[in-house]
PDB file of C-alpha atoms in Angstrom:
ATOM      1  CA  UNK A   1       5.380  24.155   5.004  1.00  0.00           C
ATOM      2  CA  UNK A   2       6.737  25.717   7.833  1.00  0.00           C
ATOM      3  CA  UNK A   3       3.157  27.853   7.945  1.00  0.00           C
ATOM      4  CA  UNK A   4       1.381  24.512   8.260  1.00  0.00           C
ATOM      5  CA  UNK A   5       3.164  23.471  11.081  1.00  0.00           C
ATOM      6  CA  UNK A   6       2.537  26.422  13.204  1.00  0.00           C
ATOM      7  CA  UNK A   7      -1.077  25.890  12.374  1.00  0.00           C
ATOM      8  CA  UNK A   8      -1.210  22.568  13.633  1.00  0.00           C
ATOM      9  CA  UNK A   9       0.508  23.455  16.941  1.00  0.00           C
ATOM     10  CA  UNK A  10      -2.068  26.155  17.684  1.00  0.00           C
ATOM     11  CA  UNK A  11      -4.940  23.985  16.823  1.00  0.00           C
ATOM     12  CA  UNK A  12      -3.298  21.472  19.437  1.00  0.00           C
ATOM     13  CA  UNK A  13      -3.230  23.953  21.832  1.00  0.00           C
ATOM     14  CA  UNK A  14      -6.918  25.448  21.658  1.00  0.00           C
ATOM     15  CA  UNK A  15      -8.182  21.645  21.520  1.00  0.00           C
ATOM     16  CA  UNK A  16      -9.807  19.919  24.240  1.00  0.00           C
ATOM     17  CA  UNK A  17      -8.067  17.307  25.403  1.00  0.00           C
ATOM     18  CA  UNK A  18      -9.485  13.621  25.051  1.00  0.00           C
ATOM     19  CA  UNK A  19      -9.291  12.831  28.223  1.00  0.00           C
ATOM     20  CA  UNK A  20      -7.847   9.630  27.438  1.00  0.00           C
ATOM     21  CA  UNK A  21      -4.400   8.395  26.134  1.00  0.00           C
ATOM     22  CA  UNK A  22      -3.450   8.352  22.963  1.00  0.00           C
ATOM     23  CA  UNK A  23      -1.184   5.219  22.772  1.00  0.00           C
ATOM     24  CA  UNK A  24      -4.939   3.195  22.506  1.00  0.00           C
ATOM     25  CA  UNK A  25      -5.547   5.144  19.194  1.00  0.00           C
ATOM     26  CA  UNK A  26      -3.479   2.627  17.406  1.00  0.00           C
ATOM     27  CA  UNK A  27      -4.627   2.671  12.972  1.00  0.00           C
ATOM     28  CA  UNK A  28      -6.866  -0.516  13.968  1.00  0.00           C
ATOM     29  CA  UNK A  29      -9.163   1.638  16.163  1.00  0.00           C
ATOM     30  CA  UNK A  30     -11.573   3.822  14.744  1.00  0.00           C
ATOM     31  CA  UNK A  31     -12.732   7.205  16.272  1.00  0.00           C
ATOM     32  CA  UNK A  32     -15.530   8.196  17.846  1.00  0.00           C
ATOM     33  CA  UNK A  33     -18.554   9.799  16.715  1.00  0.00           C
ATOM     34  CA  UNK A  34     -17.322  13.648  15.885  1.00  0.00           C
ATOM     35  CA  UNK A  35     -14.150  13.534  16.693  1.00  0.00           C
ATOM     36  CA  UNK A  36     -11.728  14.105  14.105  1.00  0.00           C
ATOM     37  CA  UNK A  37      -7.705  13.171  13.822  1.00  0.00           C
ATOM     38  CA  UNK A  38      -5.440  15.362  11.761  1.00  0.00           C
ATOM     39  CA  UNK A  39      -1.896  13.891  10.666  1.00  0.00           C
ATOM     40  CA  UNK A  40       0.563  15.274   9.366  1.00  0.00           C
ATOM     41  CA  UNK A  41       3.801  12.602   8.141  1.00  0.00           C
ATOM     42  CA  UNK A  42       7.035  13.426   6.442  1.00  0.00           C
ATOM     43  CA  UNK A  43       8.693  10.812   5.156  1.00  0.00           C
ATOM     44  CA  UNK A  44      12.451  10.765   3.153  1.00  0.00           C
ATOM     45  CA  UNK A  45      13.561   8.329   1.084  1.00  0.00           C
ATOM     46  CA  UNK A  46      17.322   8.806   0.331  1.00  0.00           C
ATOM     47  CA  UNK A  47      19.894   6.849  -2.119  1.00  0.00           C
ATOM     48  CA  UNK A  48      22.583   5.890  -3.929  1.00  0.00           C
ATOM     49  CA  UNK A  49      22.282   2.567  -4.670  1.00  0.00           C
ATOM     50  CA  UNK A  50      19.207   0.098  -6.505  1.00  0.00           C
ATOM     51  CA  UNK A  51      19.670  -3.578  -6.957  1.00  0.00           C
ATOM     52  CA  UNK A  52      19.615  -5.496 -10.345  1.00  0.00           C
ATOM     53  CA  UNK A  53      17.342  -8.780 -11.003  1.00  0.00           C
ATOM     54  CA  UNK A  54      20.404 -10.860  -9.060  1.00  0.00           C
ATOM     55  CA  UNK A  55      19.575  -8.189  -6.095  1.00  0.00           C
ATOM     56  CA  UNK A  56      23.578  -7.170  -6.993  1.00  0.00           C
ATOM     57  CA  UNK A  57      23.660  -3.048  -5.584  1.00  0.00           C
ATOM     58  CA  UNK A  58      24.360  -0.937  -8.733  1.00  0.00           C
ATOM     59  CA  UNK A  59      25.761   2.626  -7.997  1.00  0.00           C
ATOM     60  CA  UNK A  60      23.930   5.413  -9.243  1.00  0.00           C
ATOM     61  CA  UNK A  61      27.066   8.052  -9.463  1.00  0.00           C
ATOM     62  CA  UNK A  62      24.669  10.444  -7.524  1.00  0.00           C
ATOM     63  CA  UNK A  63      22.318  10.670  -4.876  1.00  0.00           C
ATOM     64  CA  UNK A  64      18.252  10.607  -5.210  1.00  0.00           C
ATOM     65  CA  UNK A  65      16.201  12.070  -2.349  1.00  0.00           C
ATOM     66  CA  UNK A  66      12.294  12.040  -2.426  1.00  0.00           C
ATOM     67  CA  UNK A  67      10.189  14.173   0.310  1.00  0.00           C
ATOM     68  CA  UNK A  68       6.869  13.218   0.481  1.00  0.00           C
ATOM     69  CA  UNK A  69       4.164  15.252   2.989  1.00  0.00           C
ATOM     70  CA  UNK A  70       1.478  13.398   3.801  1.00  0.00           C
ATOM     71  CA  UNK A  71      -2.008  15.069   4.943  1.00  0.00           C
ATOM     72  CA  UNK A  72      -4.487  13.699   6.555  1.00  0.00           C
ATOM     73  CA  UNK A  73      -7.611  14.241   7.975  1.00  0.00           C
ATOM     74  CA  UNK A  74     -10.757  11.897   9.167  1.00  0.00           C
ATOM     75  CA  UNK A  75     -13.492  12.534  11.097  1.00  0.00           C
ATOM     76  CA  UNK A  76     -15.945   9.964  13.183  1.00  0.00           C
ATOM     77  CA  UNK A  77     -19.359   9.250  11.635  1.00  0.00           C
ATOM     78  CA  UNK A  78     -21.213   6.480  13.075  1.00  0.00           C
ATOM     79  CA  UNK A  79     -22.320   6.332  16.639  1.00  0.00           C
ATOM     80  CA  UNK A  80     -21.253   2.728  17.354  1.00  0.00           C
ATOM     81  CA  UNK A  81     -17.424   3.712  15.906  1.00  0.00           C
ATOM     82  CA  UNK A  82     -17.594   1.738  12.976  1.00  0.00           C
ATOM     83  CA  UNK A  83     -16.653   4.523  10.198  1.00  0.00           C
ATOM     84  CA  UNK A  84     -14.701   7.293   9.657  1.00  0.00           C
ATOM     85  CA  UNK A  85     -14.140   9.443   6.146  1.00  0.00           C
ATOM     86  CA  UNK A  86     -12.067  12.080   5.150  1.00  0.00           C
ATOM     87  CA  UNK A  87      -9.586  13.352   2.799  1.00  0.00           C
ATOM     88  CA  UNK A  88      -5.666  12.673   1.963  1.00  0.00           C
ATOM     89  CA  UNK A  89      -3.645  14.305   0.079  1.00  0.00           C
ATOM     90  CA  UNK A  90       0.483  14.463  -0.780  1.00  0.00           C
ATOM     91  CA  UNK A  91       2.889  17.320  -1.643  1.00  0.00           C
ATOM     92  CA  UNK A  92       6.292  15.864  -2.950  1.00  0.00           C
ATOM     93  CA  UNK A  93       9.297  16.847  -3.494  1.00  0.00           C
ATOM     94  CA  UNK A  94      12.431  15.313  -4.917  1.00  0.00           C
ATOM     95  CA  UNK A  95      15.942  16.292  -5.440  1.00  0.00           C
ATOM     96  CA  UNK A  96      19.300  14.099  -8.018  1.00  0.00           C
ATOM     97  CA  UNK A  97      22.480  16.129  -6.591  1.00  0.00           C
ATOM     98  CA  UNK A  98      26.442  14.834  -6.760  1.00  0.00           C
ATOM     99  CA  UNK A  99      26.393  11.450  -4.434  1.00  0.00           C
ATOM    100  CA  UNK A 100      28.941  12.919  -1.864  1.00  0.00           C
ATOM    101  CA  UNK A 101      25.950  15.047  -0.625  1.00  0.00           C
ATOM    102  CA  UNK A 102      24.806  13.244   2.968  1.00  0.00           C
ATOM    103  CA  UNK A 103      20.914  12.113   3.811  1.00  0.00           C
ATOM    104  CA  UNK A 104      19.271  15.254   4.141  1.00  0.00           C
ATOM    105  CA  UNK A 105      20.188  16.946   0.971  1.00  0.00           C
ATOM    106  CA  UNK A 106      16.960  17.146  -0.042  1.00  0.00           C
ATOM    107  CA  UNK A 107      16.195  19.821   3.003  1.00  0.00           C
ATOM    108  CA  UNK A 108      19.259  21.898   1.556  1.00  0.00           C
ATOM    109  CA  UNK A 109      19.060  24.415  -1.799  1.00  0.00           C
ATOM    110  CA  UNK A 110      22.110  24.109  -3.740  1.00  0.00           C
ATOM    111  CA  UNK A 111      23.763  21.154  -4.924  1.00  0.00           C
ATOM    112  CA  UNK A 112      20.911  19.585  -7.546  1.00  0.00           C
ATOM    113  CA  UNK A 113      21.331  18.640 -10.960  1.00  0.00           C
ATOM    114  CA  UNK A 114      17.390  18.535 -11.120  1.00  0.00           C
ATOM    115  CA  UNK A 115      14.755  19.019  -8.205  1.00  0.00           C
ATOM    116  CA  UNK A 116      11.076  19.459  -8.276  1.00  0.00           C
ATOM    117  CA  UNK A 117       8.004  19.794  -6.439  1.00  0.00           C
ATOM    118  CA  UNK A 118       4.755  19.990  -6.863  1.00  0.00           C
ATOM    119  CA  UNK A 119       1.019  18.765  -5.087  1.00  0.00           C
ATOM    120  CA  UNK A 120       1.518  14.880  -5.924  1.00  0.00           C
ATOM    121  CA  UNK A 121      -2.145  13.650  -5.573  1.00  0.00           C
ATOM    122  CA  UNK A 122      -5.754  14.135  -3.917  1.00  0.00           C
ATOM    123  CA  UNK A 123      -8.283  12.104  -2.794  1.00  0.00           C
ATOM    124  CA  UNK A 124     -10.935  10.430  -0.187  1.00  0.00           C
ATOM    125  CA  UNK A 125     -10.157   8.304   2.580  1.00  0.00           C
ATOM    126  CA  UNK A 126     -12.794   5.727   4.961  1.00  0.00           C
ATOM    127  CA  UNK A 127     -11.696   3.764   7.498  1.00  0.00           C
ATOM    128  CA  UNK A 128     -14.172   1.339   8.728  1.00  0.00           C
ATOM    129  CA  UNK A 129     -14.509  -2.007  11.101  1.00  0.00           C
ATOM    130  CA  UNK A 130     -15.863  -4.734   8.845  1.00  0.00           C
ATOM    131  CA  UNK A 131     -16.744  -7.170  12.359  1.00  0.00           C
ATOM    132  CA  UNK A 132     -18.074  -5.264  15.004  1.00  0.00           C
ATOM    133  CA  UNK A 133     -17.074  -7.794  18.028  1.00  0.00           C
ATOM    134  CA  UNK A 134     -13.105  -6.881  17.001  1.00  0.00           C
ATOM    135  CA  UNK A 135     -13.029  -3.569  17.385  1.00  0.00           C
ATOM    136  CA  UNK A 136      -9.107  -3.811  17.199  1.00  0.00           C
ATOM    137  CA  UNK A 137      -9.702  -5.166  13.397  1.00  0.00           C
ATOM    138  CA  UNK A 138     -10.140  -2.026  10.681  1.00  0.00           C
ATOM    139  CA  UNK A 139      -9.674  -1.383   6.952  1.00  0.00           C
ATOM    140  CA  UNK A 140      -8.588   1.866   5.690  1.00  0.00           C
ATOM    141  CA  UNK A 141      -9.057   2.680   1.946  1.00  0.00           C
ATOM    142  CA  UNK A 142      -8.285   6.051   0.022  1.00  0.00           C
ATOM    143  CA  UNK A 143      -8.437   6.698  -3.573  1.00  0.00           C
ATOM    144  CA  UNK A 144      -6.096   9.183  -5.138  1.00  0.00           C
ATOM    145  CA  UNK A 145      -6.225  11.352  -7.966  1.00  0.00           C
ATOM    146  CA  UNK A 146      -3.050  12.676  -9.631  1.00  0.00           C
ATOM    147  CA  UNK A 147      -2.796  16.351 -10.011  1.00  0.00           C
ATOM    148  CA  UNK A 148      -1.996  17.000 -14.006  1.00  0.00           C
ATOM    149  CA  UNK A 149       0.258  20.182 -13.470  1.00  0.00           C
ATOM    150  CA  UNK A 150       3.714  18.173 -14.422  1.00  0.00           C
ATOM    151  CA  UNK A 151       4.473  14.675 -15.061  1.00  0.00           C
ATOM    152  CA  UNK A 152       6.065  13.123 -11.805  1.00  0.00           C
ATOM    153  CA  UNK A 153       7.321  10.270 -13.435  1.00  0.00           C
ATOM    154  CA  UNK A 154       8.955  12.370 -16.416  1.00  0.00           C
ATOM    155  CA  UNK A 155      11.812  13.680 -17.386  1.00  0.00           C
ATOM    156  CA  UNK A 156      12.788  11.984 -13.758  1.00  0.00           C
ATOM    157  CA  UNK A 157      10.437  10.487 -10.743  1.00  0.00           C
ATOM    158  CA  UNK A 158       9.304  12.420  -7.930  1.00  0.00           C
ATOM    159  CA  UNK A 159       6.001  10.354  -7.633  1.00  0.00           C
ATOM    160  CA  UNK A 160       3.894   8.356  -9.442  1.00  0.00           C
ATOM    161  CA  UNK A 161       1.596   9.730 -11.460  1.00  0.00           C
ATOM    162  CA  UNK A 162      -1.043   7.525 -11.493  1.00  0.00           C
ATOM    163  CA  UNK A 163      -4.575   6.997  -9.845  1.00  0.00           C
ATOM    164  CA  UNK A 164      -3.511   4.884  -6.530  1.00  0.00           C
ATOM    165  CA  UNK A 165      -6.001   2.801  -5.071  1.00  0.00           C
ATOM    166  CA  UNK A 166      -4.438   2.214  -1.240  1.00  0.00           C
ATOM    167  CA  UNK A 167      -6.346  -0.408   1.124  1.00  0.00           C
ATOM    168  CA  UNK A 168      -5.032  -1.285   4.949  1.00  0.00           C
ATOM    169  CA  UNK A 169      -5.279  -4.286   6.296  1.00  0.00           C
ATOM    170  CA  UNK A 170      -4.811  -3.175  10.154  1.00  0.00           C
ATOM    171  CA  UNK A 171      -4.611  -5.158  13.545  1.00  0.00           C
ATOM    172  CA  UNK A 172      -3.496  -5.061  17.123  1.00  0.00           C
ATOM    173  CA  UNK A 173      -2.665  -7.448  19.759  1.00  0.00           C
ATOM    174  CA  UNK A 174      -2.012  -6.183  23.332  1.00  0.00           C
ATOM    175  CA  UNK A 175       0.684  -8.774  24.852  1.00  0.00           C
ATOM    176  CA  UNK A 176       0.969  -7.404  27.997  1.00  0.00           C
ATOM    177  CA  UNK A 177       0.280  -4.142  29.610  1.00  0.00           C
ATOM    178  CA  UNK A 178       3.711  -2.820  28.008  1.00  0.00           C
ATOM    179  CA  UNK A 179       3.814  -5.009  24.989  1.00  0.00           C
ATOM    180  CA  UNK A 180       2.159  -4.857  21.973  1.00  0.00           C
ATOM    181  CA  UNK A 181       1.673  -6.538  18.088  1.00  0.00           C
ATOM    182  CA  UNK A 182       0.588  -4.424  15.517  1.00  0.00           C
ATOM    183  CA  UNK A 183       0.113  -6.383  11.822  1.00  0.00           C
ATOM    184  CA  UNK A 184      -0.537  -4.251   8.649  1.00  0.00           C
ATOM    185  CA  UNK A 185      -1.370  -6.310   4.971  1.00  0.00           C
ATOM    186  CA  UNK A 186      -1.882  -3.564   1.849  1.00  0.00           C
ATOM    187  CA  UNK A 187      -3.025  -3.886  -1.642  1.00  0.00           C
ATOM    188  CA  UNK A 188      -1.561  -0.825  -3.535  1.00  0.00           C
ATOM    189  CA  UNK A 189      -2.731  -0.335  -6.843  1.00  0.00           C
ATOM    190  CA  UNK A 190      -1.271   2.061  -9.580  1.00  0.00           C
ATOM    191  CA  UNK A 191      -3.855   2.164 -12.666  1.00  0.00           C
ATOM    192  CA  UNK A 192      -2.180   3.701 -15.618  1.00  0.00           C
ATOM    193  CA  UNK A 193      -2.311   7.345 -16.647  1.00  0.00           C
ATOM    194  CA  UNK A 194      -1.090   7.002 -19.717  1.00  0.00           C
ATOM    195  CA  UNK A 195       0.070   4.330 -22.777  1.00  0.00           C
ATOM    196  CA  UNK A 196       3.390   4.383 -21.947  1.00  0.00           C
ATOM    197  CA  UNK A 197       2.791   3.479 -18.364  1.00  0.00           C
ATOM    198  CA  UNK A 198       1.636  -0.263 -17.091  1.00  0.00           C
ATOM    199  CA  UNK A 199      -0.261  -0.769 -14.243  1.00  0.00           C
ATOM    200  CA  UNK A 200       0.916  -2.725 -11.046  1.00  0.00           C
ATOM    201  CA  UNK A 201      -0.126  -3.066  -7.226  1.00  0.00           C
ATOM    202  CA  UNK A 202       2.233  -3.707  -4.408  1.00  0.00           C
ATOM    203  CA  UNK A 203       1.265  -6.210  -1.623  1.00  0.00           C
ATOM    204  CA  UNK A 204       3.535  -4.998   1.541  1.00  0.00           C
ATOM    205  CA  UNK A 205       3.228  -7.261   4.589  1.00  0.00           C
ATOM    206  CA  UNK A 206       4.537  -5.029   7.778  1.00  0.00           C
ATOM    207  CA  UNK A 207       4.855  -6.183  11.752  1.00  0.00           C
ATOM    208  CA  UNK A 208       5.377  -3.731  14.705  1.00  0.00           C
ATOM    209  CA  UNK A 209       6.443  -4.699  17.885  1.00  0.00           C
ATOM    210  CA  UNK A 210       5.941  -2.279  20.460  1.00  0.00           C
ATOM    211  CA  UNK A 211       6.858  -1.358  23.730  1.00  0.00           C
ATOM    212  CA  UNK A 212       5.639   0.988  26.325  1.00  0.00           C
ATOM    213  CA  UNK A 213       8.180   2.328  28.753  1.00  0.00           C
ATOM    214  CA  UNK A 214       5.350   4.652  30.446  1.00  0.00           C
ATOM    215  CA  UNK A 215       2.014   6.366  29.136  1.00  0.00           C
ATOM    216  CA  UNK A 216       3.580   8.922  27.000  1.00  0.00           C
ATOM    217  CA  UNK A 217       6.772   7.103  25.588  1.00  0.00           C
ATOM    218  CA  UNK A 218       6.323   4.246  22.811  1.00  0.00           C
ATOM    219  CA  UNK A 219       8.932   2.025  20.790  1.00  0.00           C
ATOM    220  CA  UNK A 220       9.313  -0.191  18.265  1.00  0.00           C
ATOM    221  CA  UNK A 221      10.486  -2.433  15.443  1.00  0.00           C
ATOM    222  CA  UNK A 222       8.858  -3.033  12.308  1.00  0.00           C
ATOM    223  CA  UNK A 223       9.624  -5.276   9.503  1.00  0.00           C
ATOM    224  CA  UNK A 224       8.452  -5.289   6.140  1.00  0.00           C
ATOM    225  CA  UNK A 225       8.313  -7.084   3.030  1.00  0.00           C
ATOM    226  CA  UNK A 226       7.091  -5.199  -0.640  1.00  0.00           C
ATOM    227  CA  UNK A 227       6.736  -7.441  -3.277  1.00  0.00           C
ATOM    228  CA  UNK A 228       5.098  -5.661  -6.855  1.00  0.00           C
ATOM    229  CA  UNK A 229       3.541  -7.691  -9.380  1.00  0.00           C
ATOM    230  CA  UNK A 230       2.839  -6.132 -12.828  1.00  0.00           C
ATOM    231  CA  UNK A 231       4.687  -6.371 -16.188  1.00  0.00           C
ATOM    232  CA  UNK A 232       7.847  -4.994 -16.650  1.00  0.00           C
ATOM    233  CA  UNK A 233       7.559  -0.686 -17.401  1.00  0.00           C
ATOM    234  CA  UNK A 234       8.461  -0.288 -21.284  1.00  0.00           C
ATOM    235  CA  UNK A 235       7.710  -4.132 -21.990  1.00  0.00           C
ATOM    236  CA  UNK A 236       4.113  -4.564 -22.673  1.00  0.00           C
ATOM    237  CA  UNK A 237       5.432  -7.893 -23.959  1.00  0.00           C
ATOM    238  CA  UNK A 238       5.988  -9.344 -20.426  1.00  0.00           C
ATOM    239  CA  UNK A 239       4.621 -11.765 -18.557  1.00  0.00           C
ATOM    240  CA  UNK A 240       2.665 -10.659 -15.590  1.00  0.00           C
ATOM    241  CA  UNK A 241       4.599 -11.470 -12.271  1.00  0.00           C
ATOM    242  CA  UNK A 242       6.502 -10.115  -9.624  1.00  0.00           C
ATOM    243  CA  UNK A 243       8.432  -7.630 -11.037  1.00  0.00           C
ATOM    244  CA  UNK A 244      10.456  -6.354  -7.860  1.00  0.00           C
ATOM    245  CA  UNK A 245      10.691  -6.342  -3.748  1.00  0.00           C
ATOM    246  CA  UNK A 246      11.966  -4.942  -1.361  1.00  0.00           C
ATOM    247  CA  UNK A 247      12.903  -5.805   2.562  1.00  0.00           C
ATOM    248  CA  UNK A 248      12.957  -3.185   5.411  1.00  0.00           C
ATOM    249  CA  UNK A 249      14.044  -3.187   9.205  1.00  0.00           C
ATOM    250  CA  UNK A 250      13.130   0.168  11.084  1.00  0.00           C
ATOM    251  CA  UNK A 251      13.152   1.358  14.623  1.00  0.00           C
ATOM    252  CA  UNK A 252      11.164   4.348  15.917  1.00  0.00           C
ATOM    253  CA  UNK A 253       9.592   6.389  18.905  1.00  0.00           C
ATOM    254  CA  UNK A 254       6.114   8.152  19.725  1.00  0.00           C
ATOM    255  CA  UNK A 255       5.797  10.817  21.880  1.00  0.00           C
ATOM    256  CA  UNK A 256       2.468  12.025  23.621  1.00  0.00           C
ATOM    257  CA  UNK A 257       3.472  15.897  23.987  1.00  0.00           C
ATOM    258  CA  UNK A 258      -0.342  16.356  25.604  1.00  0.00           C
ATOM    259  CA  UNK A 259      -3.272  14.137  25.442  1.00  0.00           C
ATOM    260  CA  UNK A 260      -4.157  14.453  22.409  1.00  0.00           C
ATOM    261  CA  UNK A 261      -0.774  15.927  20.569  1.00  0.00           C
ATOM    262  CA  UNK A 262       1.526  12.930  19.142  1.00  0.00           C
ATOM    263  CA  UNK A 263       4.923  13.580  17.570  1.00  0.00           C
ATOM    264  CA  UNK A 264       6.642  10.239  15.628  1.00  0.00           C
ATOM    265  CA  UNK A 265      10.188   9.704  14.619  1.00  0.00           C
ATOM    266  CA  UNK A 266      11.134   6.742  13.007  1.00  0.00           C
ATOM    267  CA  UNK A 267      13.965   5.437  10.730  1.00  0.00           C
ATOM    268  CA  UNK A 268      14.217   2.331   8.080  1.00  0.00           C
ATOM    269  CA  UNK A 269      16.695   0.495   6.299  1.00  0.00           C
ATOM    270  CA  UNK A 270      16.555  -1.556   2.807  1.00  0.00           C
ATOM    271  CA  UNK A 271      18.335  -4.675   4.046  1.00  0.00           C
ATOM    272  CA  UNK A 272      17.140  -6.482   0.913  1.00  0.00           C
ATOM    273  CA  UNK A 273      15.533  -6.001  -2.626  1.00  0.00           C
ATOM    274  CA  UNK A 274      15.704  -7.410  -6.158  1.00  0.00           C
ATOM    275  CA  UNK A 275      14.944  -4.666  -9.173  1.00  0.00           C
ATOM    276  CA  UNK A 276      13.899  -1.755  -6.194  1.00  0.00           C
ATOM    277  CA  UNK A 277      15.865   0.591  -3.914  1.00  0.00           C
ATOM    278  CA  UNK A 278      18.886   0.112  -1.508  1.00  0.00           C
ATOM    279  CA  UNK A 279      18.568   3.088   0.468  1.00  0.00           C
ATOM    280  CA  UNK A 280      17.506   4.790   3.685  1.00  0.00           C
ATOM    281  CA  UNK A 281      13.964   6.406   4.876  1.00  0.00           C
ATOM    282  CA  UNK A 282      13.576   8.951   7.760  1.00  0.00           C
ATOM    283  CA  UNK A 283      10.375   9.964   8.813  1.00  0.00           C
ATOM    284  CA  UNK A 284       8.518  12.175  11.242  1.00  0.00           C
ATOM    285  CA  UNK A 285       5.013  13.113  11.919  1.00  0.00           C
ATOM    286  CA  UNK A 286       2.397  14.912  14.062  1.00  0.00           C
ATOM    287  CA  UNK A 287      -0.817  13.582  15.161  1.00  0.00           C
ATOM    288  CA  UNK A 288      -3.578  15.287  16.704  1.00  0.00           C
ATOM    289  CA  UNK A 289      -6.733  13.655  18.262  1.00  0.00           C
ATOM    290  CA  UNK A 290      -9.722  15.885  19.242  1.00  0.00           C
TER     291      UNK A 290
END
């Protein structure tokens, strides 16, 4: 991991810079013919706590951490910026230790009463503006394929492992010069890898406000709501519904270290959820534009 990142930082460095700023290369807008984006997004998930089918907390008598490194990379195809392709894919880790251990246990090597990690999934990504008068209007969708070295979801999760189908729903809305909307609607579909396994899709609805204190700072709020429909894992029985949700607040930061080198921080809360998590996520990534 830590090879990767000094990788990215010298292809930052030998780039050419875009000549433009990076806070307009929101996920609605698409890139340019040949130029390429390469993202890199860590993202922890830490807890103690689920909720019942009341949405009642019910301690866990330990702590569960998940890592999850997202890759990315798409380049621009079409001369009037109207597609872009390229490849995803996810190394996870995760980590059950004693529940006195803080938030970042995960990064830390003792304490676990079981830990794993392994290259999650694979798979192609397009990203692609379905009206070409709203160029602020795009659809991402990537297709993943599980890797079959261990069972993520077995003897306990680290990820699913499942075929994921992943489409974004993305647009913008400039408010004023310092203010801006950003909407995102998903349909997340996890297609069964095996009997024992149902499939389900998630429908997450997320909002972004964000605010520009100056051309290389940005901030903002999101909200999101996660319902899952599917039938109940272990009941093949049930009736098809929702089966869980969740609710998150977060607040985070972007910072244009050159023209074309982003680094994120951002941190969200489960303020609400019925049969899902209670817990905490902490991400960070780096973005680079060329």
């Amino acid at each position: 991991m830590k090879n990767i990142f000094i990788l990215l930082t010298l292809i930052s460095y030998s780039a050419i810079a875009l000549g433009q700023n990076l806070q307009q290369y929101t996920p609605s807008i698409l890139l340019s013919k040949n130029q390429m984006e390469i993202k890199v997004f860590n993202n922890i998930y830490t807890q103690t706590q689920i909720t019942n089918e009341f949405g009642n907390k019910i301690d866990l008598g330990q702590r569960q951490s998940f890592l999850n490194n997202q890759f990315r990379y798409v380049y621009g195809i079409s001369e009037n910026r109207r597609l872009n392709a390229g490849l995803e894919a996810n190394y996870s880790f995760s980590k059950y230790s004693d529940s006195a251990s803080g938030n970042f246990d995960i990064l830390s090597s003792g304490g676990a009463s079981y830990k794993h990690s392994q290259l999650a999934n694979i798979g192609p990504t397009i990203r692609f503006t379905p009206i070409e008068s709203i160029g602020n209007f795009s659809v991402t969708s990537t297709f993943l394929f599980p890797i079959k070295e261990k069972n993520l979801e077995s003897p306990k999760f680290t990820n699913h492992n499942r075929y994921t189908w992943w489409n974004q729903i993305f647009y913008d809305y400039s408010i004023t010069s310092k203010w801006n909307l950003f909407m995102e609607v998903d349909l997340l579909v996890r297609f069964k890898n095996s009997d024992q396994q149902n499939s389900f899709f998630r429908l997450p609805v997320s909002t972004f406000i964000s605010y520009f204190p100056s051309n290389k700072l940005t901030l903002y709020s999101n909200l999101q709501y996660a319902p899952a429909f599917g039938r109940l894992e272990g009941f093949e029985d049930s009736a098809f519904g929702l089966m869980r949700w969740y609710t998150q607040l977060g607040l985070g930061g972007k910072y244009l270290v050159t023209s074309f080198l982003e680094l994120e921080a951002s941190y969200g809360k489960f303020v609400a959820s019925k049969r899902d998590g209670a817990g905490e996520v902490f991400n960070f990534g780096i973005r680079i534009i060329r």
